[in-house]
């Protein structure tokens, strides 16, 4: 009975993140449009886009290799596994011990590694510029993320997300300077990793500004659908991660009743809505940066994360 | 068992003179590499059996060679067995690779005799149980590898590499000689006697610094790394693989044997020195690698990075051991040893891949390659596995050892020393930076040389490499995956080593649920490579089958879109230098004193504009260039002595005699 519930909750988590990911993207787009006094596409437009893309033929460049065709699946698998490991509505997930926070970052790193390779496979200048900028951004964002994880893990005494969430939900945390710094650092990293303004703007097709779009320019049909879905999943992952670490209240424990799970899911939807609203507000309030100002932006995240970790090393209570 | 090991080493040594005769024969290289493959495989199996033997016996013997009345002491314990295993695994893979690759060699007589001798020397270093045999084998290892570095002596670059290598190797051996001199002053040459002696704190401190210089110069620690990126690429590729993947590990062995085994309990500041060298080595190594466009130089610089990671692990182990937290020390030490093994696997694989590319195209410059995934699909696949593994991405092996190192760092707030409290987070940050940059570096290496369109005719007409080389590469690639998804087996196999060196072991891993690895406690951290792999594979295939069933699975081929401006010229692709330009702009101005100069032709001139990039190796400029300058200056002055008349020489001798007599008289 217990095993069945565990499998069900893990399966529900996997399907939930997959199902919700396009909705979150659609919601952020809608809010942004409303803030700009546009009507904006309907909330469900991302689902329609995915279905439309799936139905279309794939147009493959003449010299694309087998790797180019495999990479969308690899990216999707890596991102989906990572997203299913972040606790959302319930805490005691079946496979939560398979991979800790460091492994989740590395899984996303694998997805990015392959995406950057895909950008270079066809041998066009656009793919190269995208990949080259992506690895530059990643080479700063990933260490910032890891060090943020260090500081959070040292406060919670674990890199296991379930334990971190449990600790952060308890009264033992209190108000800490290092947590505040880690929160800001994580937010900056999330913006950079998800190709959001001010780091990247996937809505444009201006070669001077784009990073993510430049890499996937040669993709079409089902391949593009998978890549879009992966990036939507990644956004959901980061939002859930922030929710899980900094707003862990209301998550159902492992042995909870169905009603408790439903309550957790409802609360999770609320958290997504709130964070999505904040993201849309932030994105409309700020302008896109020049590419070579991004290192300063990410450098701030790196410094904050390092400071948070140092504070943790130096003092037990800050 | 030790007899098997010694006879195998003797056989390798006997092969060396036989190789001189073999090198004249047309199939001589096949016979030699075949024999080396058999012997190293036997040694590898012996070492593994010894490591897995539950009794972990310490075997020793004294041979009637070496110094009179002292003989040569040899010993096989868990540490030597582990390194013997790594060396001979790399050796067997290199020999298998060379069965095919070695046939391309135009002057086999310059490589064949040294190859088995080199393998034998590395084996003797880890078996030696007295300072004399250790140093002789160490120097023999340097000299035989030097001979292979300069085997293609007609290229001026290689000769310079050999010269710098010889200088640095001599410096390293000198440092080790002094270290042993200090240690032996109270006890003698025998390692057993040194272990039993109780040297003073000042003396052991000096020994640690000297060993760090000696072993560090062989391993490639910054700032003693200058020779490594010159020498490793210069040798034939299977030898490069051995030098980078295996010989640097022998250097790690030297450090571990002396600092962890021969010296008494560590003092906390030793770890500080090791950490402050290891962390920057990791980051600088990979930054240098990113700036290169020669495949083998990228790989050589990346070895420096990995050595930095290993030494960081060793430094952490020393720190924890000095504070008596030996269970965390066991974690850090196991992480370092696991990385030793992992790096030997993927670095050999990548060097073999570079060799296959070199054999097929004759090019090491990435900017003349491209599109090789079409011409050499199997090589491309194996190298891709190596690139993913070395970038520390799950589910491959590189991730496991870095993950364990990070877990050890996360436990370091428990250390009471304030210096370490400040140093370790900084080192952790440097390691995180190195890991991210390594991924960028290998995206570049793979993307530029294997993907895209061919940038030259040789790249367009490359042929897949021979089946021996392919087998060697695919075997190593398979091992990378297995070591990544079943790390618990390796951690358990390393338990006796960590027991001997730091006095404690990591918790027993095999038998935990689903082969998960748990360094401390499950609520703290755990990782299961097998499940991550299975999980991801299931998700990927589920997505693929769902899409092919429900969605359109039609496919059309068309010219690349490229925003509507397809250009047939492959030169519009990103090149190695342009790929790393953003990262160069972020880090380069401080670390490499990088300068970009755009040179525009005057109006109406049809000359193309040029972009010149200047990079400086600041360590070379600040450390080596002044030394070279002083030496040059001194030799210029002394040079006068070479052209004196006989009268002046006689006067000099006479004056010297008088001075000496005066010294004696006083």
XYZ file of C-alpha atoms in Angstrom, chain A residues 10 14 54-67 69 73 76-77 80-81 84-85 95 97-100 102-103 106-107 109-110 113-114 116-117 120-126 128-129 131-133 135-136 138-140 142-143 146-147 150 153-154 157-160 163 205 210 217-218 222-223 226 290 292 295 306 309-310 313-314, chain B residues 373-374 381 384 387-388 391-394 399 403 406-407 409-410 412-413 418 421-422 424-425 428-429 432-433 436-437 439-440 442-443 446-448 451-453 513-514 516 522-528 531-532 535-536 539-540 543-544 547-548 551-563 572-574 578-579 581-583 585-587:
166
model
C 6.210 10.229 -7.724
C 6.387 13.802 -12.965
C 4.485 18.058 -33.230
C 2.242 17.734 -36.259
C 4.684 19.388 -38.621
C 7.433 17.691 -40.604
C 10.976 18.022 -39.419
C 13.103 19.991 -41.854
C 16.648 18.911 -41.224
C 19.729 20.670 -42.538
C 21.576 18.610 -45.147
C 24.674 18.049 -43.082
C 23.031 17.569 -39.680
C 24.462 14.503 -37.928
C 22.739 11.822 -35.876
C 23.706 13.754 -32.749
C 18.508 14.401 -33.976
C 15.485 13.711 -26.548
C 14.219 16.578 -22.604
C 15.118 13.487 -20.584
C 12.434 16.151 -17.008
C 14.347 13.917 -14.584
C 10.772 15.490 -11.202
C 13.341 15.434 -8.402
C 13.264 8.825 -5.795
C 17.429 10.114 -2.677
C 18.541 9.286 -6.243
C 19.996 12.697 -6.803
C 20.675 15.651 -4.550
C 24.291 19.101 -6.879
C 23.228 16.246 -9.141
C 24.688 18.660 -13.107
C 21.709 17.100 -14.918
C 24.391 21.006 -17.057
C 24.211 17.869 -19.229
C 26.130 20.711 -22.796
C 24.162 18.899 -25.475
C 25.427 23.900 -27.014
C 26.717 21.019 -29.140
C 27.386 23.873 -33.528
C 26.321 20.788 -35.433
C 24.985 22.315 -38.619
C 27.911 24.671 -38.926
C 26.214 28.036 -39.236
C 27.421 31.266 -37.722
C 24.233 31.714 -35.667
C 28.153 29.184 -33.050
C 27.340 32.581 -31.578
C 26.664 28.221 -28.163
C 29.633 30.395 -27.464
C 27.556 32.883 -25.459
C 28.780 28.521 -22.366
C 30.063 31.949 -21.283
C 26.878 29.053 -17.957
C 30.488 29.257 -16.876
C 29.470 32.040 -14.495
C 26.786 27.389 -12.759
C 29.416 28.169 -10.118
C 26.682 25.645 -6.890
C 27.976 28.042 -4.262
C 26.680 25.205 -0.679
C 23.135 23.024 2.185
C 25.343 24.133 5.050
C 22.963 20.309 6.898
C 22.121 18.430 3.702
C 22.186 18.697 -0.069
C 19.110 16.489 -0.247
C 15.667 17.462 3.885
C 15.213 37.333 -33.582
C 19.787 36.370 -28.725
C 17.554 28.160 -34.923
C 17.978 25.077 -37.109
C 8.868 17.665 -33.141
C 12.494 18.391 -32.299
C 10.774 18.959 -27.376
C 24.424 44.180 -23.487
C 29.255 41.934 -22.089
C 29.290 38.847 -16.606
C 30.345 33.315 -1.932
C 28.888 30.698 2.173
C 31.691 32.556 3.939
C 31.661 29.218 7.592
C 32.449 32.067 9.934
C 31.298 13.005 -36.924
C 30.318 12.106 -40.497
C 31.008 8.591 -30.446
C 31.800 12.321 -27.108
C 34.016 14.738 -23.314
C 30.836 14.237 -21.299
C 32.994 17.627 -18.018
C 31.709 15.984 -14.816
C 28.205 15.381 -16.114
C 26.010 12.568 -14.795
C 30.714 13.565 -11.846
C 30.419 15.185 -6.208
C 31.991 18.771 -2.919
C 30.508 16.662 -0.138
C 33.914 20.608 1.268
C 30.413 20.848 2.719
C 34.524 21.598 6.402
C 32.765 24.148 8.669
C 40.255 29.996 10.894
C 37.508 28.229 7.295
C 38.303 31.046 4.898
C 38.059 26.107 1.850
C 34.974 28.024 0.608
C 35.192 25.236 -3.343
C 34.254 28.225 -5.471
C 32.839 24.955 -9.090
C 34.211 27.475 -11.572
C 31.669 24.845 -15.366
C 34.606 25.993 -17.480
C 32.152 21.829 -19.768
C 32.644 24.940 -21.910
C 34.878 20.348 -24.060
C 31.862 21.768 -25.879
C 34.017 18.561 -29.611
C 31.915 21.147 -31.403
C 34.766 22.647 -33.377
C 30.645 18.916 -35.563
C 29.851 21.530 -38.175
C 31.264 21.523 -41.676
C 19.324 0.169 -1.632
C 19.681 0.129 -5.439
C 23.120 4.211 -4.060
C 21.149 9.293 3.627
C 19.387 12.356 4.964
C 22.504 14.384 4.232
C 23.329 13.416 0.684
C 23.079 10.463 -1.620
C 23.473 9.853 -5.318
C 22.491 6.944 -7.464
C 18.903 5.086 -11.251
C 19.638 8.489 -12.770
C 15.446 7.114 -15.189
C 16.799 9.401 -17.911
C 12.176 9.283 -19.998
C 14.064 9.735 -23.266
C 9.296 10.667 -25.130
C 10.702 9.286 -28.380
C 6.260 11.309 -30.290
C 6.779 8.796 -33.049
C 3.047 13.041 -33.712
C 4.420 13.389 -37.196
C 7.588 11.405 -37.717
C 8.254 12.623 -41.219
C 11.542 14.215 -42.040
C 12.780 16.327 -44.927
C 16.332 17.267 -45.750
C 17.009 20.808 -46.898
C 19.865 23.311 -46.911
C 20.632 24.881 -43.542
C 18.305 27.787 -42.831
C 20.665 30.149 -40.991
C 18.079 32.961 -40.835
C 31.779 31.491 -41.625
C 31.452 28.896 -38.848
C 32.600 29.693 -35.381
C 35.929 32.902 -31.725
C 34.163 30.337 -29.584
C 36.212 34.936 -27.200
C 33.405 35.758 -24.710
C 35.128 33.795 -21.949
C 36.813 38.764 -22.478
C 35.494 37.846 -19.051
C 38.636 36.292 -17.583
